[in-house]
Short mmCIF file of C-alpha atoms in Angstrom, two decimals:
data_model
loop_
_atom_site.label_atom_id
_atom_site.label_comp_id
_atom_site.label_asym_id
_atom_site.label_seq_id
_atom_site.Cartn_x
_atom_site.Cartn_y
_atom_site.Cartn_z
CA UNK A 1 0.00 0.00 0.00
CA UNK A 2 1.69 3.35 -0.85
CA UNK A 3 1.67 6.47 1.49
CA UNK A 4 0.29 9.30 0.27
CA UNK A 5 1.99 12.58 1.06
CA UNK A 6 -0.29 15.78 -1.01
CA UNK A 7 2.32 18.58 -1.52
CA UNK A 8 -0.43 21.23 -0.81
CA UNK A 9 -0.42 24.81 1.18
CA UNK A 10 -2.60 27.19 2.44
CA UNK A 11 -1.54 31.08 2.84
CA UNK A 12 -3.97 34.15 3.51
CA UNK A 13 -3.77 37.51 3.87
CA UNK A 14 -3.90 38.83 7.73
CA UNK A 15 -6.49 41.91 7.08
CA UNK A 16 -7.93 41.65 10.36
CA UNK A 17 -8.28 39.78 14.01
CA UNK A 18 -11.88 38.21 12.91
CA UNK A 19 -9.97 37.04 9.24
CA UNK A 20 -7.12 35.80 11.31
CA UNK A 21 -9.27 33.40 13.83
CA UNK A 22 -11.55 32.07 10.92
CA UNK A 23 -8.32 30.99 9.42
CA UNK A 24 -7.46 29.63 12.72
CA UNK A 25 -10.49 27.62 13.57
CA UNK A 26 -9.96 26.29 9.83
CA UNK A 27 -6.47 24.74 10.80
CA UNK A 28 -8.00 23.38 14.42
CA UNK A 29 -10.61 21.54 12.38
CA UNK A 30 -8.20 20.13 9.41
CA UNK A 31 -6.22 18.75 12.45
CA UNK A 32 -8.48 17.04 15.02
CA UNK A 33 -9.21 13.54 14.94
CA UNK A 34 -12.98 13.21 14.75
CA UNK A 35 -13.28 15.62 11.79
CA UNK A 36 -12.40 13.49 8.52
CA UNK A 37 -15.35 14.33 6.39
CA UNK A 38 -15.74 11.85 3.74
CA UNK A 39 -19.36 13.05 2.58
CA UNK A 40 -18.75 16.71 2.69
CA UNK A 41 -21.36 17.22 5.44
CA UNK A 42 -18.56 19.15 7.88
CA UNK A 43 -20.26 22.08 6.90
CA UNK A 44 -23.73 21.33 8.97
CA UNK A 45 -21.30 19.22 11.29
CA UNK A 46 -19.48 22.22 12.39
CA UNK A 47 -22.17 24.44 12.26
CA UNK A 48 -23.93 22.77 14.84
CA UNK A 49 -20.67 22.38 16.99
CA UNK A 50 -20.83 26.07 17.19
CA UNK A 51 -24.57 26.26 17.89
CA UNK A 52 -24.82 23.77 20.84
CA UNK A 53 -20.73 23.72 22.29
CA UNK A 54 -19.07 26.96 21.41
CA UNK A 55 -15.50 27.96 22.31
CA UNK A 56 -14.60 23.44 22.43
CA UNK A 57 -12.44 22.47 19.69
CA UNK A 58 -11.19 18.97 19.44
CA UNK A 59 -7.25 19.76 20.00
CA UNK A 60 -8.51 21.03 23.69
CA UNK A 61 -6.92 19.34 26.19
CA UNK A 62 -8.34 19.68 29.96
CA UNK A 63 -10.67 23.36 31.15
CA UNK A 64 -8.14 24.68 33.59
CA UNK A 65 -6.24 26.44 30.46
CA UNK A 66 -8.69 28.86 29.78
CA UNK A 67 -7.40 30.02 33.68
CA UNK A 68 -3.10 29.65 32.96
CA UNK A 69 -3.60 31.19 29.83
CA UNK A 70 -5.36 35.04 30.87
CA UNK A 71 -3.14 34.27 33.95
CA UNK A 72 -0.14 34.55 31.80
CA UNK A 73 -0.95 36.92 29.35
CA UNK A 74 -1.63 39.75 32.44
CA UNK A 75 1.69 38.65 33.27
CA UNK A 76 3.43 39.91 30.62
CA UNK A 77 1.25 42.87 30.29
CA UNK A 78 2.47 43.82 34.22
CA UNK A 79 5.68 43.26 33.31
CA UNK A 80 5.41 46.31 30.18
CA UNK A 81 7.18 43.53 27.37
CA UNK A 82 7.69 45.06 24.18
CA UNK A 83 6.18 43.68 21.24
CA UNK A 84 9.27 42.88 19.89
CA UNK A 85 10.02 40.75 22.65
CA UNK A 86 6.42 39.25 23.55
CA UNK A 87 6.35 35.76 21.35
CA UNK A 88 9.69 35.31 23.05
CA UNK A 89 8.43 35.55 26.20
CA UNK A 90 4.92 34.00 25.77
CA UNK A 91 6.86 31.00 24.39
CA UNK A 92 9.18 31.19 27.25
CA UNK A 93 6.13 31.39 30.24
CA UNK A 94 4.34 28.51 28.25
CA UNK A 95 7.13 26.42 28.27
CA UNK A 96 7.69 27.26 31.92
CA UNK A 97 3.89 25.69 32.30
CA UNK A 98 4.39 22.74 30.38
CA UNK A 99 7.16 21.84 32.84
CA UNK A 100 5.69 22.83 36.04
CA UNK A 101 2.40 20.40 34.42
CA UNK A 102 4.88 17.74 33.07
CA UNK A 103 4.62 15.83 36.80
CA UNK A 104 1.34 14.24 36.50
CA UNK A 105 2.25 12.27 33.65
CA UNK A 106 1.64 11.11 29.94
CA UNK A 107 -1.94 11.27 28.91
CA UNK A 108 -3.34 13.29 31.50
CA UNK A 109 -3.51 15.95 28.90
CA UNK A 110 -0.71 18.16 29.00
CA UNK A 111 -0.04 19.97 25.76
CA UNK A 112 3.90 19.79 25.13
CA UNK A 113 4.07 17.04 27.40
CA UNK A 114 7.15 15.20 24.87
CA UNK A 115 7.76 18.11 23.10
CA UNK A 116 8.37 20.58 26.06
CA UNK A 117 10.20 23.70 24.87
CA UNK A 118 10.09 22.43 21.06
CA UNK A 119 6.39 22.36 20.94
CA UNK A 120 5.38 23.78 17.54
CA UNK A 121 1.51 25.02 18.94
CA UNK A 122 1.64 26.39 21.85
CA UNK A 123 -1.68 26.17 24.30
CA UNK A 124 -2.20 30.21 23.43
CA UNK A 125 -2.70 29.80 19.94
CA UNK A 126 -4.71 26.65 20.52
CA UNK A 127 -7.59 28.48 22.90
CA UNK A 128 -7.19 32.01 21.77
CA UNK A 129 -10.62 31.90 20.28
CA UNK A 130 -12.59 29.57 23.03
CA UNK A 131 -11.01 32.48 25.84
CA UNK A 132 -12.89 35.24 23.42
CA UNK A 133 -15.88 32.77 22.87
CA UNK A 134 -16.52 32.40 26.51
CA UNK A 135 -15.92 36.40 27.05
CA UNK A 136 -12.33 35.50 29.11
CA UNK A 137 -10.85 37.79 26.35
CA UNK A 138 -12.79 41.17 26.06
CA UNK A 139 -11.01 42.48 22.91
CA UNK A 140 -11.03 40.94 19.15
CA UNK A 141 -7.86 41.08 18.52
CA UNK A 142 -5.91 38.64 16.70
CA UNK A 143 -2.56 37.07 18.53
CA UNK A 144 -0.33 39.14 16.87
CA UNK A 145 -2.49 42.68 17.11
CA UNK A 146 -2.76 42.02 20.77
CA UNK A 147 1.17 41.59 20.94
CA UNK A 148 1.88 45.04 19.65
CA UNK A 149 -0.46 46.51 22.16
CA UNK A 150 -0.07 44.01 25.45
CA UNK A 151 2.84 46.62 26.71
CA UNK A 152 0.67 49.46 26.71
CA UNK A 153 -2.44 47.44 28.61
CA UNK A 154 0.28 46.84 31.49
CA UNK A 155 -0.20 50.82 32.52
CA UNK A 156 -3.78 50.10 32.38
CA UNK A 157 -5.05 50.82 35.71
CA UNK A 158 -8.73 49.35 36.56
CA UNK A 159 -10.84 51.04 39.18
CA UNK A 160 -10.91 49.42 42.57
CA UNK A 161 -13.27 49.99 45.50
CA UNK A 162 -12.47 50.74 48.80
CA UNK A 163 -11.68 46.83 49.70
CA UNK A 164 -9.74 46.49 46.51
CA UNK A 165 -12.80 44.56 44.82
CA UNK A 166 -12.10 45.86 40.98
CA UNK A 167 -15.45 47.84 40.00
CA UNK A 168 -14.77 49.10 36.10
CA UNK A 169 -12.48 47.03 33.48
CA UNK A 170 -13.52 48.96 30.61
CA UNK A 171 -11.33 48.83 27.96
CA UNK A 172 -9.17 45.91 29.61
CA UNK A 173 -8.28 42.83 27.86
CA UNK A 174 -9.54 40.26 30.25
CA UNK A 175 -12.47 39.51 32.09
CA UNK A 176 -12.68 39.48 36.01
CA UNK A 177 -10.13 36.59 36.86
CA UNK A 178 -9.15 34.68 40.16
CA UNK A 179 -6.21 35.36 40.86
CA UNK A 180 -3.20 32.77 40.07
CA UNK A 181 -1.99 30.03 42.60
CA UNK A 182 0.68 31.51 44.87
CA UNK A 183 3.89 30.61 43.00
CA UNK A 184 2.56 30.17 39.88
CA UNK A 185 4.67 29.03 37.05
CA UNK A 186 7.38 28.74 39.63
CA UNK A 187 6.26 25.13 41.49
CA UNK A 188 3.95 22.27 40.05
CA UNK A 189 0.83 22.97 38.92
CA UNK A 190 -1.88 20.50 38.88
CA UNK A 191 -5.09 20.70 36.68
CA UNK A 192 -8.12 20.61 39.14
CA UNK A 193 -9.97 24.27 39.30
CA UNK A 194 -10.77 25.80 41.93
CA UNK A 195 -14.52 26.50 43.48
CA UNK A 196 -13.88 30.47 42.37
CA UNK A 197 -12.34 29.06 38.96
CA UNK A 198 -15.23 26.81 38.26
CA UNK A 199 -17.40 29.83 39.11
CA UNK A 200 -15.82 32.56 36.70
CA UNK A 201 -15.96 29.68 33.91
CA UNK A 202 -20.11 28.85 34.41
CA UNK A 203 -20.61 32.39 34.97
CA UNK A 204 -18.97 33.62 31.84
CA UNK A 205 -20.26 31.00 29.88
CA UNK A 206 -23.91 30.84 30.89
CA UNK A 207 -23.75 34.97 30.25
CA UNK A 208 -21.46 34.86 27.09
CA UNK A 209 -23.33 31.95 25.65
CA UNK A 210 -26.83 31.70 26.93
CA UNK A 211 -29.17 30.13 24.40
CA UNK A 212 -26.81 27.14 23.80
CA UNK A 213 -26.50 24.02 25.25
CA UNK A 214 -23.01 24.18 26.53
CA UNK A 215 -24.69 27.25 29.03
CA UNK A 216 -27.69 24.96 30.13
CA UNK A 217 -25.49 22.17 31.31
CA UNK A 218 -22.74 23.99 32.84
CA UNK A 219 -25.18 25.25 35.46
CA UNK A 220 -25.83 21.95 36.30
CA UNK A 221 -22.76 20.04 35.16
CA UNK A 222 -24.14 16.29 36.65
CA UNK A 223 -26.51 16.31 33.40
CA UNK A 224 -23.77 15.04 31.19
CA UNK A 225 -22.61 12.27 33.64
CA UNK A 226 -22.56 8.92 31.46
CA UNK A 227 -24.13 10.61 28.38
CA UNK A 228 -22.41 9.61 25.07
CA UNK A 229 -24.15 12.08 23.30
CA UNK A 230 -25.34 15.77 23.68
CA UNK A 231 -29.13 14.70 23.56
CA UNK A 232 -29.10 11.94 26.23
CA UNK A 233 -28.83 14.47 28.77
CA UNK A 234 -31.70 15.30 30.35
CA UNK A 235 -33.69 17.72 29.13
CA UNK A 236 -36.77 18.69 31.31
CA UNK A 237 -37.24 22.41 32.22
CA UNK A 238 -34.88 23.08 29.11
CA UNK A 239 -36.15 25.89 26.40
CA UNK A 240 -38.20 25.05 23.85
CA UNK A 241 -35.80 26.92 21.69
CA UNK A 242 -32.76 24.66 22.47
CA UNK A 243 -34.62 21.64 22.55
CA UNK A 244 -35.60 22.00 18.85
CA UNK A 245 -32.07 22.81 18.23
CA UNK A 246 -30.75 19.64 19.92
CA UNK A 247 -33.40 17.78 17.87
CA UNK A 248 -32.65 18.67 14.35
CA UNK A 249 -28.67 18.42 15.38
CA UNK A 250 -29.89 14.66 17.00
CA UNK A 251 -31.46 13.49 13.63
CA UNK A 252 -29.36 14.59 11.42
CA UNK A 253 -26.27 13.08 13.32
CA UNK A 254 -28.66 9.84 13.04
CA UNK A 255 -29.49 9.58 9.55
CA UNK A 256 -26.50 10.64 8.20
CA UNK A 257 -23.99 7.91 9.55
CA UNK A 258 -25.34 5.46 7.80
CA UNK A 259 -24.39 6.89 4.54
CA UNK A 260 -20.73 7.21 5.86
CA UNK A 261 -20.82 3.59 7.05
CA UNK A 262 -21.52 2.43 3.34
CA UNK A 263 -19.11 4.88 1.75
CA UNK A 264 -16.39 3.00 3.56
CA UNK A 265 -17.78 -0.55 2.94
CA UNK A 266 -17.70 0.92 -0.95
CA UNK A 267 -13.88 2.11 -0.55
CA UNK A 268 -12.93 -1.23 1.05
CA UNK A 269 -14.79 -3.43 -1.16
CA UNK A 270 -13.58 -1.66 -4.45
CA UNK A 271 -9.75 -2.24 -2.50
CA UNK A 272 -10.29 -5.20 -2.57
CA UNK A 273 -11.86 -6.29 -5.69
CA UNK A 274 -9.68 -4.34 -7.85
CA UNK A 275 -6.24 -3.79 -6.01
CA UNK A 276 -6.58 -7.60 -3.97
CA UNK A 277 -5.62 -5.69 -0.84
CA UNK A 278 -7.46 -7.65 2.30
CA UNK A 279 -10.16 -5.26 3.32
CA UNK A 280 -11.90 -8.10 5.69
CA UNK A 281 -11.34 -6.49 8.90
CA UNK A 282 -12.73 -3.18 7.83
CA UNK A 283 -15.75 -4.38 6.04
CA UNK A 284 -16.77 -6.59 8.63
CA UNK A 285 -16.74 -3.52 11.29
CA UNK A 286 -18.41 -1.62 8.73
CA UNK A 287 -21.25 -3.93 8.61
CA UNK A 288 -20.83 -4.36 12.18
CA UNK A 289 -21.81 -0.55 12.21
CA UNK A 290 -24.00 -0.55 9.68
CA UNK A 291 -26.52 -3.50 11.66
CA UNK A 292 -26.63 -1.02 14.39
CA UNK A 293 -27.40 2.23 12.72
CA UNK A 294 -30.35 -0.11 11.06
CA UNK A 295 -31.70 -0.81 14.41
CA UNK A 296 -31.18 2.81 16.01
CA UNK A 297 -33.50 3.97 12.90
CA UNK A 298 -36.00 1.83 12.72
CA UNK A 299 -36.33 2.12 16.71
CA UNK A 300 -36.68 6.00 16.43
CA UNK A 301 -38.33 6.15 12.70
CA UNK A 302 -41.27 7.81 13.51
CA UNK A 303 -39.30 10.77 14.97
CA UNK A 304 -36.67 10.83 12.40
CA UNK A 305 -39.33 10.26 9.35
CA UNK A 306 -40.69 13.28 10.77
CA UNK A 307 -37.84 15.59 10.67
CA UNK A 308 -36.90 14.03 7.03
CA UNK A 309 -40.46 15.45 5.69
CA UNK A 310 -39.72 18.84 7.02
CA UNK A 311 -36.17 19.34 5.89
CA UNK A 312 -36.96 23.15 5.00
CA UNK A 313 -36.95 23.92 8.51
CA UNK A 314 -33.78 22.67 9.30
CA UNK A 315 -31.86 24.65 6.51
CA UNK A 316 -33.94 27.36 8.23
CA UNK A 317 -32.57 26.90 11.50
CA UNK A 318 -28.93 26.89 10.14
CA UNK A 319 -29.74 30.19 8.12
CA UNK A 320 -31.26 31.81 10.76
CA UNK A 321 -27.84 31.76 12.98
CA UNK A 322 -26.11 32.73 9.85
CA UNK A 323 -24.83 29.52 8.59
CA UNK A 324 -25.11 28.79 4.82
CA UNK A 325 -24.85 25.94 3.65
CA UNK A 326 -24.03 25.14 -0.22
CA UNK A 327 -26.95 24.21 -2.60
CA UNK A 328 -25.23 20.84 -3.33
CA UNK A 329 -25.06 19.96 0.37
CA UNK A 330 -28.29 20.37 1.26
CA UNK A 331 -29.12 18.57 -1.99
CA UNK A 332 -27.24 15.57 -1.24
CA UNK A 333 -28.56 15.45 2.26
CA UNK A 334 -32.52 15.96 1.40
CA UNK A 335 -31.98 12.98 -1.39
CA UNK A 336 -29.69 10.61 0.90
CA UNK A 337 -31.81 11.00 4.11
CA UNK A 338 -34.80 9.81 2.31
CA UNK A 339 -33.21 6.79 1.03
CA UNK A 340 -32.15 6.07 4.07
CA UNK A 341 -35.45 6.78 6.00
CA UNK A 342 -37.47 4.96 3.41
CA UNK A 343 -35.31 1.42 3.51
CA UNK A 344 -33.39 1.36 6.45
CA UNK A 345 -33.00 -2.17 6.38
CA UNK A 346 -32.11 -2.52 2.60
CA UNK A 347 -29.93 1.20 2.44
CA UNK A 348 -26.60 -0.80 2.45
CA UNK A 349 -27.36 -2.65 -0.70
CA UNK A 350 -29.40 -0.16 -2.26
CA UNK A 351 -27.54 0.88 -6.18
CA UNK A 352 -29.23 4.10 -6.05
CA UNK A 353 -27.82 4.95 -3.12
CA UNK A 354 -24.27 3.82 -3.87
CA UNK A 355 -24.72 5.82 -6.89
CA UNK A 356 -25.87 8.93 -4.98
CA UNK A 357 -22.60 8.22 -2.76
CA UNK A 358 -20.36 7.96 -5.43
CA UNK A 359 -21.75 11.23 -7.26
CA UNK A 360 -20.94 12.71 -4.25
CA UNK A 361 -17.21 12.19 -3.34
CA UNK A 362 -16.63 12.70 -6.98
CA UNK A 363 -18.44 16.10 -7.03
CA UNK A 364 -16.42 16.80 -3.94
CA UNK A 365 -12.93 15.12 -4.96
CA UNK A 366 -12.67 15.33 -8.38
CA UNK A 367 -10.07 12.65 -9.37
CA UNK A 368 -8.82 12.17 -5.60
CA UNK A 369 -12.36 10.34 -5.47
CA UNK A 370 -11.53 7.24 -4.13
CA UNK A 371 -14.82 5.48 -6.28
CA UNK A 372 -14.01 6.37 -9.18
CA UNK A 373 -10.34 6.53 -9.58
CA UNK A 374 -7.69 3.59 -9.55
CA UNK A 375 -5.04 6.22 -8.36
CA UNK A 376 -6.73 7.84 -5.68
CA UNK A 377 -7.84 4.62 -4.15
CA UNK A 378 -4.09 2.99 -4.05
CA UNK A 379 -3.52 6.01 -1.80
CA UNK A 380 -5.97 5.34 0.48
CA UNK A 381 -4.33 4.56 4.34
CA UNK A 382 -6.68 1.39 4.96
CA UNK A 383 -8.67 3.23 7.64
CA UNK A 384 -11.97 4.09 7.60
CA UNK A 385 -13.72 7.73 8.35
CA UNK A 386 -16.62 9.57 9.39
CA UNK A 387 -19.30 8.15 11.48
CA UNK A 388 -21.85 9.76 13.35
CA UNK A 389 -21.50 13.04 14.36
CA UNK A 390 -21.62 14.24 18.61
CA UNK A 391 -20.81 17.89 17.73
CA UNK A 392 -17.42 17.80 19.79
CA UNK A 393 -19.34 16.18 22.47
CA UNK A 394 -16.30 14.27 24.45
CA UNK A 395 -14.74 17.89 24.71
CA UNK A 396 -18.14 19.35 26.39
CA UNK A 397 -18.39 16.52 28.76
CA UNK A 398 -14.83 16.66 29.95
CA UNK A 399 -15.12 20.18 30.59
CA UNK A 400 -18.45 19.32 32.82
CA UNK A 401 -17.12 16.76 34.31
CA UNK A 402 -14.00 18.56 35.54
CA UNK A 403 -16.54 21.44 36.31
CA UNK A 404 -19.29 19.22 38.16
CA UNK A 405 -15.83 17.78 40.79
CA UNK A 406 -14.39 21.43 41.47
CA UNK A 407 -18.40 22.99 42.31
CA UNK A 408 -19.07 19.28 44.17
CA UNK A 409 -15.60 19.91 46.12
CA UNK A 410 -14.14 22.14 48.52
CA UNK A 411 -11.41 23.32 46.87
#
């Protein structure tokens, strides 16, 4: 099997902080694991990631570094660094937290944990926009705009009262923080928030981001306890609004999945028909997959029948919180759900919907479509993609779960 190594690049032009952090959130999503889109549905995907868990991305690691982060950066703005010399010293205080984190081990989620000093993203690039998302960072600036102007914000002094309590912040970078552990940076640091931490975080969120589901469950965290998806939480006393929201985001997750399941039986079967490479393994888990998402349907197909015959309000929805979606998409969805909603059972089989699939990666491919070219199949990796979506749902629970134990605790 040969390796396939596309010499492509990407380059934009910086005109602004809001250009910059699209381009960002572009290069988040190219890299994290659960994104591979191999039906061209990220669009909706990612759309609804926004909608129900904004600020998560999937290269997050664990909550506490939307706290080191702000911590940091006022650091540097006490401390008057010019912007010539600020990415030096970021670098240098970040790599001063990945060693002071390094103690509690591999997999525990420290970024830079084997790359320590050499790390090539550093944890400020990687939640710059989930600290402006959740209102942590009060200005839109872009990384490097904020550099160039950190040094002045150090002689920004913020009104205090009487007992030192800060009463006005206008015009200050960062939102009302607690303040750092004594001797931070300078002893081991451990990831567990604070009460007051886990405070700032559900207040800012529930006020930055009210409407969405992230802000209903952070004010009661527990929801999300053994929940492997968004809408098995429960859901009494929650707004109609949101509900419908977590519905349309619910089916379509549903009745698309099946349709990626059967792309990659297609893929391996083709491998192995026409290149003899053994695709056994894969198809069987495909099928494996496939038998499932058969049973899930027809166990809910009253509810997700529903939603198929009333597809114009859920391009509605996504319009209405300025998403838009391309014509083709939404084409390819209305005509694949309804295959797949009127023959569950038989959808894996079906020639007019292998046909549909097929269409599809080659309308979205062109000759790197796997079905339909010799070439771009040899240089497939073996492994399949997709699957149904949870909206960065392991992210959202982690972060409740780490929320629920500091508000449950004493700390």
């Amino acid at each position: 099997m040969t390796t396939y190594s596309p010499a492509s690049s990407l380059g934009w032009l910086d005109f602004d902080a809001a250009a910059t952090e699209r381009v960002a959130i572009l290069l988040r999503s190219l890299q994290e694991p659960a994104t591979l889109d191999v039906l061209g549905l990220g669009s909706v995907r990612d759309a609804f990631s926004e909608m129900l868990h904004p600020g998560t991305s999937y290269i997050h690691t664990r909550l506490r570094y939307f706290m080191f982060l702000p911590w940091i950066f006022q650091r540097i703005e006490r401390d008057r660094v010019a912007a010539g010399d600020f990415f030096r010293r970021l670098r240098h205080d970040e790599a001063l937290l990945i060693d002071r984190l390094r103690h509690l081990g591999p997999g525990k989620g420290v970024i830079g944990y084997r790359a320590g000093r050499n790390l090539k993203r550093m944890p400020s690039d990687i939640y710059w926009g989930g600290l402006w998302d959740w209102g942590l960072r009060r200005l839109p600036l872009g990384l490097g705009e904020y550099a160039h102007r950190a040094a002045a914000m150090g002689s920004f002094a913020p009104v205090v009262d009487d007992d030192g309590k800060v009463t006005d912040r206008t015009g200050a970078m960062w939102a009302p923080l607690p303040d750092p552990p004594e001797g931070f940076l300078e002893t081991d640091i451990a990831f567990e928030l604070s009460r007051e931490e886990a405070e700032t975080l559900r207040d800012n969120v529930r006020h930055q981001q009210a409407g969405t589901l992230l802000a209903w469950l952070v004010a009661q965290p527990n929801l999300a306890a053994q929940c492997d998806y968004p809408w098995e939480a429960p859901s009494h006393g929650m707004p109609a609004e949101l509900a419908e929201m977590v519905r349309h985001a619910r089916c379509f997750s549903e009745l698309t999945a099946g349709p990626q399941y059967v792309y990659n039986l297609l893929v391996a079967r083709r491998a192995g028909r026409e290149l003899g490479w053994d695709t056994t393994e894969v198809e069987e888990d495909q099928l494996g997959l496939i038998r499932h998402w058969v049973k899930m349907v027809e166990s809910r197909h009253g509810e997700l029948r529903s939603w198929a015959d009333d597809l114009p309000a859920f391009w509605t929805l996504l319009y209405q919180h300025k998403y838009r979606i391309r014509r083709s998409t939404r084409d390819f969805v209305s005509g694949i759900v309804r295959s797949a909603i009127d023959n569950p059972k038989g959808f894996a089989d079906d020639p007019a919907a292998h046909a549909e699939i097929r269409r599809r990666e080659l309308q979205l491919k062109g000759k790197r479509a796997r079905l339909a070219y010799r070439s771009a199949l040899e240089n497939w990796s073996g492994a399949a993609g997709g699957g149904q979506f949870g909206y960065r749902w392991s992210i959202a629970k982690r972060y409740l779960d780490e929320l629920e134990s500091a508000l449950a605790g004493d700390r």
